[in-house]
XYZ file of C-alpha atoms in Angstrom:
558
model
C 26.048 -50.914 30.883
C 29.706 -52.226 30.627
C 30.357 -55.963 30.952
C 33.366 -57.662 32.650
C 34.984 -60.709 30.763
C 36.325 -63.270 33.257
C 39.727 -65.152 32.517
C 37.618 -68.146 31.661
C 35.869 -66.169 28.895
C 32.416 -65.817 30.508
C 30.999 -62.381 30.019
C 29.460 -61.066 33.664
C 27.222 -58.101 33.999
C 28.834 -54.932 35.428
C 28.785 -55.125 39.428
C 29.393 -58.816 39.466
C 32.016 -59.763 42.001
C 32.304 -63.691 41.272
C 32.254 -64.859 38.000
C 29.201 -66.805 37.233
C 30.799 -69.603 35.464
C 34.100 -70.404 37.384
C 33.873 -68.364 40.592
C 36.979 -66.462 40.244
C 36.786 -62.946 42.083
C 36.612 -60.420 39.424
C 37.673 -57.316 41.323
C 40.207 -56.320 43.989
C 37.495 -55.644 46.488
C 35.837 -58.915 45.860
C 39.264 -60.607 46.647
C 39.748 -58.816 49.860
C 36.510 -59.120 51.172
C 35.241 -62.077 53.427
C 33.984 -65.075 51.543
C 30.813 -65.142 53.566
C 29.991 -61.620 52.488
C 30.633 -62.101 49.066
C 28.862 -65.531 48.886
C 25.616 -63.927 50.581
C 24.321 -63.186 47.099
C 26.534 -65.277 45.318
C 28.808 -62.565 43.941
C 25.741 -61.641 41.495
C 25.474 -57.894 40.626
C 22.549 -55.984 42.062
C 20.648 -53.177 40.426
C 21.465 -50.794 43.253
C 25.191 -51.254 42.707
C 24.924 -51.031 38.959
C 22.879 -48.188 37.887
C 22.717 -44.829 39.328
C 22.073 -42.213 36.406
C 18.138 -41.547 36.213
C 15.950 -40.303 39.049
C 14.207 -43.757 38.983
C 17.908 -45.214 39.716
C 18.470 -42.852 42.680
C 14.870 -43.727 44.160
C 15.716 -47.455 43.756
C 19.178 -47.076 45.401
C 17.813 -45.052 48.363
C 14.937 -47.431 49.247
C 17.029 -50.489 48.731
C 19.488 -49.465 51.432
C 18.834 -51.568 54.790
C 20.137 -48.322 56.677
C 17.328 -46.321 55.152
C 14.863 -49.122 56.062
C 16.010 -49.239 59.649
C 15.874 -45.352 59.920
C 12.219 -45.429 58.551
C 11.263 -48.085 61.301
C 13.039 -46.005 64.143
C 11.200 -42.785 62.996
C 7.903 -44.495 62.865
C 8.480 -45.906 66.213
C 9.301 -42.490 67.620
C 6.304 -40.832 66.259
C 4.068 -43.888 67.587
C 5.556 -43.049 70.771
C 4.895 -39.641 70.686
C 1.153 -40.310 69.826
C 0.850 -41.686 73.472
C 1.859 -38.367 75.305
C -1.649 -37.004 75.122
C -4.810 -38.794 74.524
C -5.987 -39.433 70.798
C -9.143 -37.713 69.339
C -10.965 -40.943 69.731
C -11.126 -40.533 73.515
C -11.913 -36.603 73.868
C -15.289 -35.492 73.339
C -16.145 -35.298 69.438
C -15.437 -31.962 67.835
C -13.688 -30.301 70.616
C -10.190 -31.179 69.191
C -9.260 -27.612 68.185
C -9.630 -26.163 71.688
C -9.252 -29.157 73.948
C -5.275 -29.849 73.354
C -4.496 -25.971 73.962
C -6.854 -25.584 77.021
C -5.633 -28.837 78.840
C -1.982 -28.885 77.944
C -1.211 -25.335 77.000
C 1.700 -24.578 74.101
C 2.454 -28.272 74.240
C -0.934 -29.349 73.329
C -1.270 -26.793 70.721
C 1.798 -27.868 69.062
C 0.658 -31.628 69.484
C -2.728 -30.553 67.771
C -1.012 -28.510 64.862
C 1.346 -31.365 63.981
C -1.331 -34.090 63.760
C -0.666 -35.962 66.840
C -3.885 -35.947 68.058
C -5.047 -38.096 65.249
C -1.616 -39.841 64.551
C -2.724 -43.262 63.010
C -5.114 -41.457 60.552
C -2.543 -38.622 59.542
C -1.358 -38.274 56.145
C 2.305 -38.034 57.091
C 2.080 -41.349 59.303
C 0.554 -43.211 56.507
C 3.208 -41.832 54.341
C 5.711 -43.302 56.763
C 3.989 -46.738 56.850
C 4.163 -46.698 52.860
C 7.872 -45.728 52.759
C 8.487 -48.475 54.882
C 6.442 -50.787 52.597
C 8.110 -49.537 49.610
C 11.530 -49.861 51.270
C 10.963 -53.560 51.918
C 9.563 -54.212 48.462
C 12.555 -52.568 46.913
C 15.071 -53.917 49.123
C 14.022 -57.377 48.512
C 13.500 -57.206 44.876
C 17.168 -55.682 44.727
C 18.549 -58.681 46.569
C 16.119 -61.887 45.678
C 16.170 -61.482 41.853
C 19.953 -61.849 41.637
C 20.159 -64.449 44.178
C 17.421 -66.336 42.355
C 19.439 -66.174 39.104
C 22.633 -67.136 40.570
C 21.471 -70.361 42.446
C 19.137 -71.319 39.388
C 22.113 -71.405 37.135
C 24.974 -72.366 39.618
C 27.743 -73.993 37.687
C 29.370 -77.287 38.867
C 32.946 -77.080 37.693
C 34.255 -74.301 39.797
C 37.852 -72.713 39.393
C 40.549 -73.888 42.128
C 40.547 -70.034 43.452
C 37.062 -70.204 44.186
C 37.187 -73.457 45.968
C 40.429 -72.321 47.988
C 38.538 -69.317 49.468
C 35.824 -71.548 51.096
C 35.852 -71.830 54.773
C 35.859 -75.511 54.274
C 38.561 -76.596 51.688
C 40.922 -79.609 51.173
C 43.028 -80.999 48.568
C 43.715 -84.809 48.305
C 46.342 -86.460 46.297
C 45.018 -90.016 45.498
C 45.180 -92.380 42.737
C 41.353 -92.815 41.992
C 39.412 -89.481 42.594
C 36.682 -90.896 40.599
C 36.039 -93.851 43.115
C 36.217 -91.420 46.086
C 33.585 -89.268 44.481
C 31.369 -91.911 43.519
C 31.570 -93.297 47.555
C 30.901 -89.429 48.644
C 27.919 -89.244 46.120
C 26.356 -92.407 47.638
C 26.751 -91.210 51.270
C 25.428 -87.672 50.260
C 22.244 -89.102 48.702
C 21.471 -90.813 52.120
C 21.689 -87.489 53.680
C 19.134 -86.179 51.021
C 21.574 -84.069 49.235
C 20.544 -83.026 45.593
C 23.284 -84.312 43.378
C 24.531 -83.024 39.941
C 27.578 -83.930 38.004
C 29.258 -82.839 35.229
C 32.813 -84.264 33.367
C 33.586 -85.931 36.719
C 33.036 -83.027 38.879
C 30.151 -82.885 41.528
C 27.922 -80.371 43.282
C 25.870 -81.689 46.204
C 23.122 -79.234 47.764
C 20.754 -79.386 50.278
C 18.322 -76.941 51.891
C 18.310 -74.182 49.198
C 14.928 -72.874 50.304
C 16.157 -71.831 53.384
C 17.809 -68.913 51.680
C 14.294 -67.616 50.874
C 13.457 -67.346 54.457
C 14.144 -63.641 54.847
C 12.330 -62.814 51.703
C 9.109 -64.801 52.932
C 9.649 -62.534 55.988
C 9.408 -59.496 53.965
C 6.282 -60.756 51.969
C 4.532 -61.514 55.452
C 5.352 -58.007 56.687
C 4.145 -56.434 53.189
C 0.942 -58.321 53.400
C 0.633 -57.069 57.129
C 1.040 -53.345 56.097
C -1.389 -53.890 53.253
C -3.968 -54.846 55.669
C -3.101 -52.181 58.247
C -3.375 -49.587 55.381
C -6.688 -51.070 54.202
C -8.149 -50.073 57.460
C -8.477 -46.590 56.382
C -10.520 -47.516 53.138
C -14.232 -46.888 53.603
C -16.165 -49.912 54.295
C -13.119 -52.113 55.298
C -12.825 -51.328 58.994
C -15.410 -49.755 61.467
C -14.651 -49.092 65.230
C -17.148 -46.817 66.523
C -18.986 -46.082 69.686
C -22.918 -45.387 70.034
C -25.116 -44.386 73.145
C -28.560 -45.565 72.856
C -31.293 -44.967 75.322
C -34.106 -47.079 76.478
C -36.875 -46.966 73.768
C -34.650 -45.089 71.334
C -34.231 -46.188 67.697
C -31.128 -44.741 66.152
C -28.919 -45.458 63.056
C -25.915 -47.641 63.806
C -22.416 -45.616 63.022
C -20.507 -47.107 60.190
C -23.509 -48.728 58.116
C -24.405 -45.862 55.987
C -27.741 -45.413 57.628
C -28.642 -48.797 56.553
C -29.094 -50.435 59.806
C -30.889 -49.096 62.748
C -31.065 -50.283 66.280
C -33.813 -50.047 68.894
C -33.041 -50.421 72.644
C -35.825 -52.153 74.538
C -34.209 -51.705 77.964
C -30.978 -52.113 79.722
C -30.326 -54.581 82.399
C -27.553 -55.073 85.402
C -27.598 -58.156 87.093
C -25.568 -58.744 90.313
C -24.527 -61.573 92.445
C -26.693 -62.415 95.543
C -25.826 -62.985 99.097
C -25.881 -66.941 99.241
C -26.278 -67.300 95.415
C -22.781 -68.508 94.391
C -19.933 -69.924 96.309
C -18.326 -68.717 99.365
C -15.859 -66.796 97.570
C -18.503 -64.368 95.948
C -20.147 -64.057 99.548
C -16.957 -62.921 101.127
C -16.218 -60.335 98.231
C -19.803 -59.011 98.412
C -19.501 -58.572 102.098
C -16.179 -56.847 101.782
C -16.690 -54.831 98.283
C -20.673 -54.512 98.029
C -22.458 -55.572 94.731
C -20.551 -57.514 92.100
C -21.741 -57.223 88.586
C -22.761 -60.435 86.843
C -24.163 -59.338 83.734
C -24.695 -56.258 81.467
C -27.315 -56.585 78.846
C -29.062 -54.617 76.330
C -32.222 -55.948 74.711
C -32.382 -54.687 71.192
C -34.332 -55.090 67.803
C -32.262 -54.524 64.544
C -33.904 -53.028 61.700
C -32.707 -52.630 58.024
C -33.957 -49.479 55.671
C -35.557 -50.643 52.602
C -33.760 -49.890 49.438
C -34.714 -46.703 48.002
C -36.132 -45.371 51.025
C -35.315 -42.134 52.738
C -32.606 -42.406 55.445
C -34.042 -42.741 59.041
C -37.733 -42.906 58.225
C -39.228 -45.134 60.668
C -41.984 -46.391 58.500
C -39.361 -47.704 55.852
C -37.768 -49.895 58.505
C -37.955 -53.685 58.470
C -37.211 -55.573 61.659
C -34.738 -58.526 60.639
C -33.058 -59.587 63.989
C -33.684 -59.410 67.770
C -31.429 -60.419 70.635
C -29.359 -59.511 73.624
C -26.139 -57.704 73.534
C -23.835 -58.962 76.610
C -20.379 -58.407 77.571
C -18.158 -60.723 75.785
C -21.442 -61.822 73.736
C -21.567 -59.555 70.835
C -24.646 -59.085 68.952
C -23.526 -59.794 64.955
C -25.145 -59.122 61.757
C -23.642 -58.558 58.087
C -20.102 -58.751 59.186
C -20.948 -56.289 62.081
C -20.740 -56.962 65.693
C -22.226 -55.073 68.634
C -20.550 -54.925 72.010
C -21.628 -54.019 75.460
C -18.773 -51.871 76.748
C -20.313 -49.221 79.180
C -23.705 -47.968 80.591
C -25.153 -44.933 82.204
C -28.304 -45.434 84.814
C -30.857 -43.010 85.545
C -30.336 -40.260 82.969
C -32.790 -37.628 82.905
C -35.197 -37.982 79.933
C -37.779 -35.381 80.653
C -38.813 -32.673 83.436
C -42.099 -31.476 84.406
C -42.854 -27.974 85.553
C -45.936 -26.105 86.900
C -46.242 -22.451 85.949
C -47.478 -20.760 89.323
C -48.758 -17.273 89.784
C -46.482 -15.973 92.833
C -49.328 -13.842 94.599
C -51.817 -16.448 94.945
C -49.378 -19.337 94.664
C -51.720 -21.091 92.342
C -50.667 -23.122 89.399
C -52.025 -21.888 85.965
C -50.586 -24.976 84.032
C -48.135 -27.593 83.691
C -45.954 -28.882 80.856
C -43.147 -31.472 80.444
C -39.734 -30.917 78.390
C -38.613 -34.094 76.457
C -34.762 -33.749 76.356
C -34.396 -35.586 73.135
C -36.606 -33.303 71.164
C -37.563 -30.327 73.218
C -40.398 -28.191 71.855
C -40.079 -24.309 71.247
C -43.118 -23.164 72.567
C -45.288 -25.087 75.355
C -49.155 -23.714 75.283
C -51.015 -23.829 78.262
C -54.469 -23.024 79.250
C -56.171 -19.610 79.279
C -53.500 -17.712 77.181
C -50.720 -18.767 79.174
C -47.508 -20.189 77.361
C -43.822 -20.832 77.959
C -41.348 -20.332 75.133
C -37.854 -22.411 75.190
C -35.324 -19.734 74.538
C -32.311 -21.755 75.135
C -31.383 -25.238 76.355
C -28.223 -26.122 78.128
C -28.063 -30.233 78.592
C -25.036 -30.206 80.835
C -25.010 -26.850 82.556
C -21.495 -25.986 84.242
C -22.136 -22.426 85.293
C -21.747 -18.742 83.745
C -18.913 -17.409 81.809
C -18.875 -13.579 81.351
C -22.541 -13.638 82.110
C -23.426 -16.589 79.631
C -24.535 -19.786 80.742
C -22.278 -22.923 79.575
C -22.785 -26.253 78.787
C -19.903 -28.865 78.790
C -21.571 -31.698 76.742
C -24.828 -32.454 75.078
C -25.701 -35.349 77.669
C -28.452 -34.144 80.063
C -26.604 -34.585 83.268
C -27.561 -31.079 84.744
C -30.230 -29.726 82.590
C -30.888 -25.835 82.611
C -33.288 -23.549 80.545
C -33.463 -20.040 79.471
C -37.156 -19.439 79.263
C -39.729 -16.692 78.560
C -43.163 -16.903 80.480
C -46.236 -15.290 78.791
C -49.536 -14.500 80.476
C -52.591 -12.688 79.393
C -51.635 -9.520 81.325
C -48.051 -9.666 80.240
C -47.925 -10.522 76.338
C -44.205 -9.364 76.181
C -43.247 -12.053 78.631
C -40.858 -12.386 81.555
C -37.375 -14.001 81.377
C -36.520 -16.671 84.071
C -33.385 -19.090 84.137
C -34.522 -22.664 85.588
C -32.465 -25.663 86.538
C -32.294 -28.294 88.959
C -32.563 -26.474 92.385
C -32.137 -23.162 90.508
C -34.661 -20.523 89.454
C -33.363 -17.195 88.500
C -34.789 -14.073 87.344
C -32.103 -12.395 85.644
C -34.078 -9.128 84.313
C -35.849 -8.504 87.655
C -38.720 -10.077 89.788
C -41.276 -11.957 87.925
C -45.107 -12.342 88.408
C -44.709 -15.915 87.675
C -42.331 -18.674 88.589
C -41.871 -22.088 87.258
C -41.682 -24.750 89.907
C -40.160 -28.433 89.496
C -42.988 -30.976 89.312
C -41.163 -34.210 88.608
C -38.134 -35.885 86.640
C -38.283 -39.101 84.552
C -35.087 -41.194 83.887
C -33.826 -44.120 81.829
C -30.702 -46.262 81.406
C -28.422 -45.597 78.435
C -26.260 -48.534 76.980
C -22.691 -47.705 75.622
C -21.999 -49.989 72.621
C -19.286 -50.506 70.232
C -19.821 -51.214 66.600
C -17.008 -53.280 64.940
C -16.419 -54.408 61.666
C -12.987 -55.698 60.317
C -12.555 -57.014 56.828
C -8.811 -57.002 57.287
C -8.434 -59.540 59.820
C -7.920 -62.364 57.431
C -5.272 -60.251 55.463
C -3.394 -59.581 58.724
C -3.701 -63.291 59.740
C -2.073 -64.244 56.594
C 0.630 -61.656 56.906
C 1.296 -63.004 60.248
C 1.293 -66.478 59.188
C 3.485 -66.044 56.189
C 5.948 -64.055 58.176
C 6.102 -67.009 60.637
C 6.836 -69.427 57.809
C 9.735 -67.323 56.711
C 11.105 -67.002 60.226
C 10.796 -70.953 60.854
C 12.129 -71.571 57.159
C 15.211 -69.370 57.785
C 15.782 -70.370 61.425
C 15.739 -74.188 61.438
C 17.003 -74.913 57.802
C 20.393 -73.964 56.260
C 21.819 -74.147 52.648
C 24.582 -76.540 52.356
C 26.798 -77.418 49.589
C 29.881 -79.219 48.583
C 31.769 -79.019 45.528
C 34.086 -81.884 44.451
C 36.627 -81.264 41.574
C 39.058 -83.521 39.937
C 41.734 -81.646 38.723
C 44.076 -82.345 35.490
C 47.068 -83.571 37.843
C 44.773 -85.995 39.453
C 44.187 -84.194 42.707
C 40.606 -84.215 44.314
C 39.634 -80.617 45.575
C 36.743 -80.537 48.219
C 35.198 -77.319 49.378
C 32.014 -76.607 51.099
C 29.882 -73.472 52.457
C 26.897 -73.205 54.503
C 24.898 -69.964 55.115
C 24.796 -71.223 58.926
C 25.059 -74.127 61.422
C 28.751 -75.175 60.352
C 28.720 -77.849 63.012
C 25.653 -79.536 61.274
C 27.577 -79.470 58.045
C 30.767 -80.489 59.356
C 28.846 -83.801 60.683
C 27.353 -84.141 57.275
C 30.776 -84.080 55.604
C 32.337 -86.363 58.352
C 29.604 -89.013 57.511
C 30.239 -88.580 53.743
C 34.064 -88.993 53.891
C 33.683 -91.800 56.525
C 33.910 -94.522 53.756
C 36.742 -92.995 51.501
C 39.515 -93.335 53.969
C 40.066 -89.554 53.457
C 39.941 -86.904 56.189
C 36.947 -84.770 56.197
C 37.671 -81.351 54.602
C 39.009 -78.883 57.065
C 37.267 -76.084 58.536
C 40.037 -73.239 58.225
C 38.642 -70.907 60.696
C 38.187 -73.276 63.443
C 41.573 -74.424 62.647
C 42.810 -70.883 63.061
C 40.675 -70.316 66.054
C 42.195 -73.429 67.705
C 45.789 -72.217 66.839
C 45.027 -68.841 68.450
C 43.909 -70.379 71.610
C 46.923 -72.844 71.886
C 49.212 -69.871 71.195
C 47.508 -68.080 73.863
C 47.530 -70.924 76.449
C 51.196 -71.542 75.629
C 51.981 -67.724 76.277
C 50.412 -67.842 79.413
C 52.105 -70.780 80.689
C 55.406 -69.204 79.699
C 54.226 -66.183 81.848
C 53.554 -68.645 84.795
C 56.957 -70.280 84.517
C 58.661 -66.934 84.498
C 56.851 -65.663 87.523
């Protein structure tokens, strides 16, 4: 790497804009740029502006660009918005994604599915975008914060006159005793809690340097937040699953690896009664009808013994029992069960009588349990019923074939074969609610509906989130950076005694020039000297005066 030697003799790395020793501009571009732009990183060389040879340099330079970071965020926001056009896979029947979108939304739905927008936030390319944003934040921060830290840590006190003249606040004083004035200014600045450093009669007063790290603290907070978000895709770190459990049923809790099981003792819905509560509820009940007071599932929690076979009832040990209510989750081992939905009076079983049509006499009865229907139901005297097909949610026929739209027994139907002693080959029948078809011709026997049993079903959400503290930490760190950068500012004042006896004063701050000018006014108050001039403010006042004078001249002429 080439080096740049300043007129003062100091050797600076290539890409340095202001000499790290005296502050002279080292290039024509630095001389012509605004002081605020050059002073943003103290004129220090940045890696992205120095190296551009190897593939690592090119990758570094690409991700260190603020424009690249902004475009990555814009692309991610656009992708996130496209993910809201159609429902995510989480909200459609499980296992139907490959046909659901095309059947429901046509060619647009098919493209949506093929491009992975149906499961956007878990897709590889969306995670790649998030990773690219994190990489951009890290590289852009390192590319700037390291040279800035080095420059501020090794600030020189004695600066060249050209450096001081290019500052926005600058004045030159011809006085008899610069040392006395410097001492008076120092005393006043100490009262304002400035950090003072002196060298050979020169002075550097500094305050609020930590404010310069505010944006980089923001970046650290964002990085922590992104890490927390991406950790949600690590198995065991985050669980957000739904489960439907029926009364009396014991089932494995999703997301627990078959370690925990839940048994539902029953589901209860409580409603407000007329006259039970305030008049407000009474009026609402009269107007709207029943108002829910409480949804509750009474449950027992079981844990499978270590080393046992998953799902074996005999190997489950009860560890807890309680109620799962709305806004009152059932918690265990970093998991929480929330009551979010319910279905009442779901069919659990149906009973049928096998009847001889000619005599209208029943030759036997049987019950089909929808949870675990048997293949064959043996009746008395050689009669039997074979369950050929089961359609839990019968929706009609398509090309002559019965269809079921879901595995939930909302409208159960069965294709059965009826066997009798006189007909060992059996007769085919299709039965359901208010439905008894004989597709192969008239049968000698028929199944008559004998009764139904129902039960309630609880809709629960299983949640586990080990990333919340990481997300909270990231948010807290981000807010610290916001406060740090917004409410404090880095103020500096250089005082230089020249060889010809003059006193030079120059000041710089990254923001809040009004507050900095108030500090300077206080510091110079006892010296008899005017506070250093803010040349940008003076130029603005001159321009306003010239514009006002020109306007007055036009009014006089008219």
